[in-house]
Structures are given as structure tokens and as C-alpha cells.
C-alpha positions as semicolon CSV with decimal commas, in nm:
position;residue;x (nm);y (nm);z (nm)
1;M;-1,164;1,229;7,576
2;L;-1,389;1,503;7,660
3;D;-1,338;1,485;8,020
4;A;-1,003;1,534;7,949
5;V;-1,001;1,807;7,761
6;T;-1,268;1,986;7,973
7;G;-1,029;1,905;8,279
8;L;-0,694;2,081;8,107
9;L;-0,939;2,415;8,100
10;D;-1,032;2,352;8,518
11;G;-0,894;2,614;8,717
12;L;-0,913;2,937;8,439
13;A;-1,117;3,134;8,371
14;A;-1,424;3,173;8,184
15;W;-1,278;3,405;7,898
16;Q;-0,949;3,223;7,933
17;A;-1,120;2,919;7,849
18;T;-1,247;3,062;7,615
19;L;-0,984;3,237;7,423
20;V;-0,723;2,864;7,431
21;V;-1,025;2,663;7,308
22;L;-1,117;2,925;7,002
23;V;-0,760;2,924;6,914
24;L;-0,690;2,588;6,928
25;S;-0,985;2,504;6,721
26;L;-0,959;2,813;6,500
27;G;-0,563;2,753;6,453
28;G;-0,640;2,339;6,430
29;A;-0,882;2,439;6,108
30;L;-0,646;2,662;5,955
31;V;-0,340;2,426;6,003
32;V;-0,574;2,157;5,880
33;E;-0,603;2,331;5,550
34;M;-0,303;2,478;5,468
35;V;-0,071;2,170;5,557
36;L;-0,281;1,871;5,568
37;I;-0,501;1,905;5,296
38;R;-0,224;2,090;5,072
39;G;0,016;1,900;5,111
40;A;-0,186;1,537;5,075
41;S;-0,283;1,717;4,761
42;H;0,032;1,790;4,622
43;L;0,150;1,459;4,677
44;V;-0,197;1,302;4,503
45;R;-0,112;1,476;4,192
46;R;0,166;1,261;4,125
47;T;0,004;0,973;4,144
48;D;-0,153;0,780;3,765
49;T;-0,511;0,713;3,978
50;K;-0,822;1,013;4,072
51;F;-0,949;0,800;4,313
52;D;-0,700;0,976;4,597
53;N;-0,766;1,334;4,417
54;I;-1,118;1,207;4,526
55;A;-1,060;1,116;4,876
56;V;-0,919;1,415;4,923
57;R;-1,088;1,668;4,752
58;N;-1,437;1,502;4,947
59;I;-1,222;1,520;5,310
60;R;-1,142;1,866;5,270
61;W;-1,458;2,089;5,446
62;P;-1,535;1,774;5,685
63;L;-1,219;1,821;5,814
64;V;-1,185;2,180;5,856
65;V;-1,544;2,228;5,997
66;S;-1,512;1,886;6,234
67;V;-1,192;2,099;6,407
68;G;-1,379;2,445;6,385
69;L;-1,688;2,318;6,565
70;A;-1,489;2,126;6,796
71;G;-1,409;2,418;7,029
72;I;-1,754;2,529;7,031
73;Y;-1,907;2,184;7,193
74;V;-1,534;2,170;7,404
75;L;-1,676;2,514;7,508
76;T;-2,065;2,463;7,639
77;R;-1,905;2,134;7,834
78;T;-1,672;2,340;7,988
79;P;-1,742;2,447;8,335
80;A;-1,573;2,761;8,397
81;V;-1,775;2,879;8,095
82;V;-2,077;2,735;8,178
83;E;-2,132;2,893;8,498
84;S;-2,024;3,210;8,389
85;T;-2,328;3,260;8,033
86;L;-2,662;3,400;8,127
87;V;-2,817;3,072;8,010
88;T;-2,852;2,704;8,160
89;A;-2,628;2,412;8,043
90;G;-2,919;2,298;7,883
91;Q;-2,983;2,603;7,681
92;L;-2,619;2,632;7,581
93;D;-2,609;2,285;7,472
94;T;-2,960;2,286;7,285
95;F;-2,897;2,640;7,099
96;F;-2,503;2,567;7,043
97;G;-2,338;2,168;7,186
98;R;-2,557;2,028;6,951
99;P;-2,608;2,198;6,659
100;S;-2,188;2,210;6,632
101;L;-2,226;1,780;6,604
102;V;-2,534;1,827;6,333
103;V;-2,330;1,984;6,145
104;I;-2,063;1,747;6,175
105;I;-2,238;1,487;6,115
106;V;-2,446;1,707;5,769
107;T;-2,118;1,782;5,660
108;W;-1,923;1,429;5,700
109;A;-2,258;1,264;5,559
110;W;-2,238;1,466;5,250
111;A;-1,925;1,460;5,180
112;L;-1,889;1,005;5,196
113;N;-2,200;1,069;4,980
114;N;-1,976;1,271;4,713
115;L;-1,683;1,065;4,735
116;V;-1,891;0,707;4,663
117;T;-2,119;0,928;4,356
118;E;-1,732;1,043;4,198
119;A;-1,573;0,755;4,231
120;V;-1,906;0,556;4,059
121;E;-1,838;0,835;3,747
122;E;-1,452;0,790;3,756
123;V;-1,548;0,364;3,699
124;K;-1,797;0,434;3,453
125;E;-1,457;0,577;3,236
126;R;-1,333;0,313;3,214
127;G;-1,472;0,148;2,995
128;S;-1,921;-0,012;2,942
129;R;-1,823;-0,334;3,157
130;F;-1,909;-0,102;3,467
131;D;-2,235;0,101;3,292
132;F;-2,383;-0,055;3,631
133;A;-2,220;0,073;3,852
134;P;-2,429;0,418;3,900
135;V;-2,687;0,148;4,111
136;F;-2,428;0,130;4,374
137;S;-2,384;0,474;4,424
138;N;-2,786;0,514;4,436
139;V;-2,793;0,200;4,683
140;W;-2,508;0,390;4,900
141;T;-2,698;0,710;4,909
142;L;-2,981;0,529;5,040
143;V;-2,754;0,419;5,342
144;V;-2,548;0,738;5,423
145;A;-2,932;0,944;5,450
146;V;-3,110;0,651;5,665
147;G;-2,767;0,635;5,875
148;T;-2,713;1,024;5,930
149;A;-3,123;0,995;6,062
150;A;-3,051;0,803;6,286
151;A;-2,686;0,944;6,421
152;L;-2,937;1,259;6,416
153;L;-3,223;1,103;6,622
154;R;-2,979;0,953;6,880
155;L;-2,795;1,329;6,877
156;Y;-3,135;1,422;7,037
157;N;-3,230;1,075;7,233
158;I;-3,503;1,049;7,029
159;D;-3,558;0,629;7,085
160;I;-3,554;0,514;6,754
161;T;-3,688;0,145;6,853
162;P;-4,023;0,177;6,780
163;L;-3,922;0,361;6,465
164;L;-3,727;0,067;6,344
165;G;-4,058;-0,155;6,446
166;A;-4,292;0,031;6,215
167;A;-3,968;0,008;5,950
168;G;-3,997;-0,352;5,976
169;V;-4,340;-0,361;5,938
170;A;-4,343;-0,078;5,677
171;G;-4,119;-0,271;5,497
172;I;-4,271;-0,611;5,439
173;A;-4,616;-0,407;5,316
174;V;-4,369;-0,232;5,077
175;G;-4,218;-0,561;4,985
176;F;-4,540;-0,755;4,899
177;A;-4,667;-0,401;4,709
178;A;-4,364;-0,338;4,499
179;K;-4,232;-0,758;4,466
180;D;-4,145;-0,676;4,071
181;T;-3,963;-0,382;4,124
182;V;-3,762;-0,543;4,434
183;A;-3,732;-0,838;4,207
184;N;-3,599;-0,612;3,878
185;F;-3,340;-0,453;4,121
186;F;-3,211;-0,751;4,275
187;G;-3,219;-0,909;3,910
188;G;-3,035;-0,619;3,788
189;I;-2,785;-0,652;4,055
190;A;-2,712;-1,050;3,983
191;L;-2,661;-0,943;3,578
192;Y;-2,418;-0,726;3,647
193;F;-2,210;-0,958;3,840
194;D;-2,272;-1,240;3,605
195;D;-2,163;-0,976;3,358
196;T;-2,431;-1,124;3,122
197;Y;-2,399;-0,827;2,905
198;K;-2,290;-0,425;2,853
199;L;-2,396;-0,109;2,683
200;G;-2,359;-0,175;2,245
201;D;-2,392;-0,572;2,289
202;Y;-2,619;-0,760;2,057
203;I;-2,811;-0,981;2,278
204;V;-3,091;-1,226;2,162
205;L;-3,342;-1,383;2,430
206;D;-3,536;-1,701;2,456
207;S;-3,850;-1,535;2,374
208;G;-3,779;-1,379;2,059
209;E;-3,658;-1,045;2,089
210;A;-3,291;-0,943;1,984
211;G;-3,139;-0,589;1,971
212;T;-2,865;-0,413;2,080
213;V;-2,851;-0,277;2,474
214;V;-2,854;0,124;2,480
215;E;-2,925;0,131;2,837
216;V;-2,878;-0,052;3,190
217;G;-3,164;0,096;3,427
218;I;-3,254;-0,039;3,804
219;R;-3,576;-0,154;3,700
220;S;-3,528;-0,296;3,340
221;T;-3,279;-0,313;3,048
222;T;-3,387;-0,160;2,691
223;L;-3,339;-0,316;2,364
224;M;-3,293;-0,094;2,030
225;T;-3,337;-0,321;1,768
226;R;-3,299;-0,387;1,387
227;D;-3,597;-0,187;1,330
228;E;-3,505;0,083;1,536
229;V;-3,804;0,006;1,805
230;L;-3,689;0,015;2,202
231;V;-3,811;-0,288;2,381
232;T;-3,802;-0,223;2,748
233;V;-3,765;-0,577;2,937
234;P;-3,727;-0,626;3,350
235;N;-3,413;-0,716;3,481
236;S;-3,596;-1,011;3,620
237;A;-3,743;-1,142;3,336
238;L;-3,374;-1,121;3,168
239;N;-3,207;-1,276;3,450
240;A;-3,474;-1,564;3,428
241;A;-3,418;-1,585;3,058
242;K;-3,214;-1,775;2,831
243;I;-2,935;-1,496;2,674
244;V;-2,725;-1,487;2,376
245;N;-2,496;-1,256;2,360
246;E;-2,331;-1,245;1,991
247;S;-2,112;-0,955;2,089
248;A;-1,937;-1,180;2,314
249;P;-1,643;-1,299;2,371
250;Q;-1,570;-1,099;2,099
251;R;-1,786;-0,856;1,889
252;R;-1,704;-1,092;1,541
253;R;-1,943;-1,394;1,426
254;R;-1,938;-1,642;1,171
255;I;-2,172;-1,648;0,878
256;R;-2,309;-1,955;0,700
257;V;-2,392;-1,904;0,310
258;P;-2,596;-2,235;0,176
259;I;-2,611;-2,308;-0,199
260;G;-2,652;-2,546;-0,408
261;V;-2,472;-2,695;-0,714
262;A;-2,582;-2,909;-0,985
263;Y;-2,408;-3,307;-1,021
264;G;-2,120;-3,305;-1,248
265;T;-1,976;-2,966;-1,167
266;D;-1,607;-2,896;-1,144
267;V;-1,571;-2,859;-0,771
268;D;-1,257;-2,775;-0,747
269;E;-1,310;-2,465;-1,003
270;F;-1,684;-2,405;-0,789
271;E;-1,509;-2,402;-0,509
272;A;-1,225;-2,173;-0,568
273;L;-1,534;-1,931;-0,695
274;V;-1,670;-1,867;-0,449
275;T;-1,441;-1,836;-0,199
276;E;-1,241;-1,568;-0,426
277;L;-1,592;-1,362;-0,424
278;A;-1,617;-1,378;-0,048
279;Q;-1,241;-1,230;0,028
280;E;-1,338;-0,935;-0,217
281;E;-1,633;-0,829;-0,019
282;P;-1,571;-0,562;0,239
283;L;-1,787;-0,679;0,473
284;V;-1,623;-1,045;0,474
285;L;-1,309;-1,001;0,770
286;D;-0,967;-1,179;0,623
287;S;-0,927;-1,347;0,917
288;P;-1,060;-1,631;0,936
289;K;-0,984;-1,699;0,533
290;P;-1,383;-1,787;0,417
291;R;-1,345;-2,156;0,329
292;M;-1,648;-2,419;0,149
293;R;-1,766;-2,710;0,295
294;L;-1,962;-3,002;0,127
295;R;-2,213;-3,045;0,380
296;R;-2,396;-3,355;0,201
297;F;-2,562;-3,443;-0,126
298;G;-2,902;-3,369;-0,166
299;D;-3,151;-3,493;-0,379
300;S;-3,096;-3,229;-0,656
301;A;-2,775;-3,082;-0,579
302;L;-2,469;-3,083;-0,418
303;E;-2,541;-2,891;-0,112
304;Y;-2,250;-2,631;0,019
305;E;-2,234;-2,388;0,259
306;L;-1,972;-2,119;0,208
307;L;-1,842;-1,997;0,619
308;C;-1,690;-1,643;0,677
309;W;-1,696;-1,371;0,922
310;V;-1,774;-1,053;1,007
311;A;-1,728;-0,774;1,225
312;S;-2,023;-0,726;1,386
313;P;-2,340;-0,954;1,451
314;T;-2,569;-0,637;1,307
315;R;-2,376;-0,763;0,972
316;R;-2,494;-1,091;0,890
317;A;-2,804;-0,978;0,706
318;R;-2,624;-0,720;0,499
319;A;-2,327;-0,910;0,414
320;T;-2,535;-1,248;0,333
321;H;-2,716;-1,073;0,126
322;E;-2,391;-0,912;-0,067
323;L;-2,269;-1,267;-0,079
324;N;-2,592;-1,408;-0,224
325;R;-2,621;-1,161;-0,526
326;S;-2,234;-1,240;-0,635
327;I;-2,240;-1,590;-0,596
328;Y;-2,574;-1,607;-0,837
329;Q;-2,404;-1,373;-1,117
330;A;-2,101;-1,453;-1,084
331;L;-2,228;-1,835;-1,143
332;A;-2,474;-1,705;-1,434
333;A;-2,133;-1,593;-1,598
334;R;-2,011;-1,899;-1,582
335;G;-2,250;-2,136;-1,637
336;I;-2,278;-2,347;-1,355
337;E;-2,656;-2,420;-1,326
338;I;-2,812;-2,397;-0,985
339;P;-3,012;-2,700;-0,995
340;Y;-3,421;-2,685;-0,914
341;P;-3,630;-2,964;-0,828
342;K;-3,755;-3,066;-1,279
343;R;-4,046;-3,274;-1,297
344;D;-4,168;-3,477;-1,664
345;L;-4,539;-3,537;-1,763
346;T;-4,624;-3,830;-1,986
347;V;-5,021;-3,817;-2,134
348;T;-5,135;-4,156;-2,283
349;G;-5,492;-4,171;-2,420
350;A;-5,606;-3,844;-2,488
351;P;-5,907;-3,729;-2,616
352;G;-5,962;-3,759;-2,979
353;T;-5,688;-4,026;-3,061
354;T;-5,773;-4,286;-3,333
355;D;-5,379;-4,412;-3,378
356;G;-5,239;-4,674;-3,174
357;P;-5,380;-4,943;-2,947
358;S;-5,644;-4,896;-2,757
359;T;-5,647;-4,823;-2,400
360;P;-5,837;-4,971;-2,155
361;Q;-6,095;-4,740;-2,045
362;S;-6,114;-4,623;-1,682
363;P;-6,376;-4,753;-1,425
364;F;-6,437;-4,356;-1,382
365;E;-6,638;-4,215;-1,683
366;G;-6,433;-3,999;-1,823
367;D;-6,092;-4,041;-1,669
368;D;-5,918;-4,149;-1,930
369;V;-5,598;-3,895;-1,843
370;E;-5,312;-4,051;-1,657
371;S;-5,042;-3,835;-1,523
372;V;-4,708;-4,035;-1,474
373;P;-4,454;-3,868;-1,292
374;S;-4,089;-3,893;-1,402
375;E;-3,776;-3,810;-1,156
376;T;-3,555;-3,647;-1,337
377;D;-3,266;-3,475;-1,111
378;G;-3,427;-3,607;-0,825
379;G;-3,754;-3,447;-0,837
380;H;-4,098;-3,647;-0,707
381;D;-4,427;-3,565;-0,787
382;E;-4,779;-3,692;-0,624
383;R;-5,038;-3,810;-0,824
384;P;-5,302;-3,560;-0,915
């Protein structure tokens, strides 16, 4: 294409060729700015998405600069212009031709990097589901930087093959030295694609740590525990761990409150009372409705369980506390017994007793007190 353009200029005087090229390049840049870019900007304002606005805004200056500097590069390749200058063709290319291409390459690299960065920021605003998107922005920045450096070296005819070999060796060394960092990076990407958690989720690890996700980084994830302590966990460890996300697929969580009542209790009255207390508790959701379940006949009590729902995992402890208090007070006011194991002791042959039939002496001198356990209400005892 360059040969075709210079062929059209063949036969013109140096000043004529220069005038034609400058008029075309500067006029083309003006047309791109005033017609193409402004027309595209007017059209994208009517759309609902912001991505087209980001694209038009970022390619504006690279297009204008490319069209404008293309004229200078063409002049350095035009025979009539080269022959009329006081410097050699090589010097003309060194000081004007290649610098023009360098500016064009750097401008496009800067624009492409900004385009992806702004697109990532727009994606992040669409919800916490995309909080890990900045990782891809960082990767794209690295790719653009490496690609730009390779293009500039190629422009100046610098052989990058030895550099690629050295980079490969350096990459292996860095990979071994920073294997944990690399593992954390790819572990974070795997967690993102698996949609394991997002900011604000309450998660529980198989190692026992539990907390709300407050930061998702390239290397690690930070949790805020209920004690307001920050716990930083490497992404590689999270990728290999069993994670219970208690905020997904929805934030509400069911709580179980065990309750025991004495045998002989009116179970209908008891169930209605506890269910009403749960419905009156502000922390308990109205739907699904609270309900009672008789789990088993225990040794000392009828073992019930109150099942109800709260809005988030972090409210379970507080809701359980409030329900236990209100249930205890209501049962005490109604006279409903909360049983506990009881033991009766029968003492025979106490020292100093003269009445009653004689009892055989213990084979161990002085051991004339026997403890006879009995069970009431299901209790157990052991001989002392």
C-alpha cells in the first residue's frame, strides 16, 4: 500500500509532494475528528450500554494521531522528497519516519489499555459478582506492555529471538521462585470462574475460619470475622479447601433451637406457645413460618426443635439468644417444666443408729454407708 501511495507521488516536485501529503494527512485527521468521531459519539449516546461510549472515547486520539503522522511517514518514503533533502534517506527515516510509527504504536497501546480498564470498571459497577474483574485488567496491561515492547524492537530491526530465549529461562527461574504467588494468582482466577463467593458473602472454611468476604485480591482473600478480626487466606489454599458459602444462593438461613419439656406436658399448648414467640421475634422472618418438630423421646424430656429463618447468617447467634430468653421466660410463667436429671439417695446403716435390724458389716472396716442409686425422670448415677 505504501508503494502504491508513493507511486502516485512519483513525478511531482518535492514541494508539490510535500504539500499534497500534508494536506491529505492533516485534512484526513480533521475529517476523522469532526465527522467520524463526532458522528459516532452522537450515535452511541442513544444506546443503553456504556461500552460503546468507552470505545469511541478511547479510539478518538489514536485515529487522529495515526492519520496525521501517517503523512510524515509517507514523506520519508517519497523519492522526490528524499532526494531534495540535505540529509540521507537513513537519517530522514531515523529522525522522522520511525519516530512517527513509535508515536502511533504507543498511542494505540495506551488507548487499548485504557479501553479495557474502563470497561472493567463499568463491569464492576454491575454487581459484586464481577469484583474479581480487575485481575483481568492487570493481565491485559501486562500483555499490552509486552506486545508494545516487542513491536518497537521489531520496528528498529532488533532481533528478539535471544531475548525470548532469555525470557524463557528467566520465566522458569521466576516460576520456581514465586510458585506460591503464581499458584495464588491462578487459584484466584479459578475461584472467580467457579463463582465460589463474592464480596459480602459469609463463608466457612474447613479449617474453621469463618467470616464475611471484604476483599478479593490477586494473591489472597480477606475475611472479617465476627470478632472484627481480618483474616487473610491465600487463594491457592481457598481453591483447595472446602468452602461453605452461607450467603448463597440466598442470604437467609435457618436456625435450630433445641428445647426439652417434661413428660406429661400438653404438647399442643407448648408447640403453639413457642411458635407464637418465634413469630413475635423481630429477627425471625415471617416466611417460611416458624414450626416445631418433636425429634425424639429423651431420657429426661421430650426433645423438641424450633425451626425458623433469619435474614442473614450473621443474625443466627443473636436470634438464638433472643429466642432462648423469651422461651425460658414464657415457660416459667406458664408453669411448664424444663426437666433436668434428678437423683435420689437412700442411706442405710448410718453410724450411731441403734434401732432397726442389724446389717451385715462391710468387709472393709469403716465402710458401713451404702449409696443406692435410683432413677427418677430418667437420671443415672454411678456408685461412688
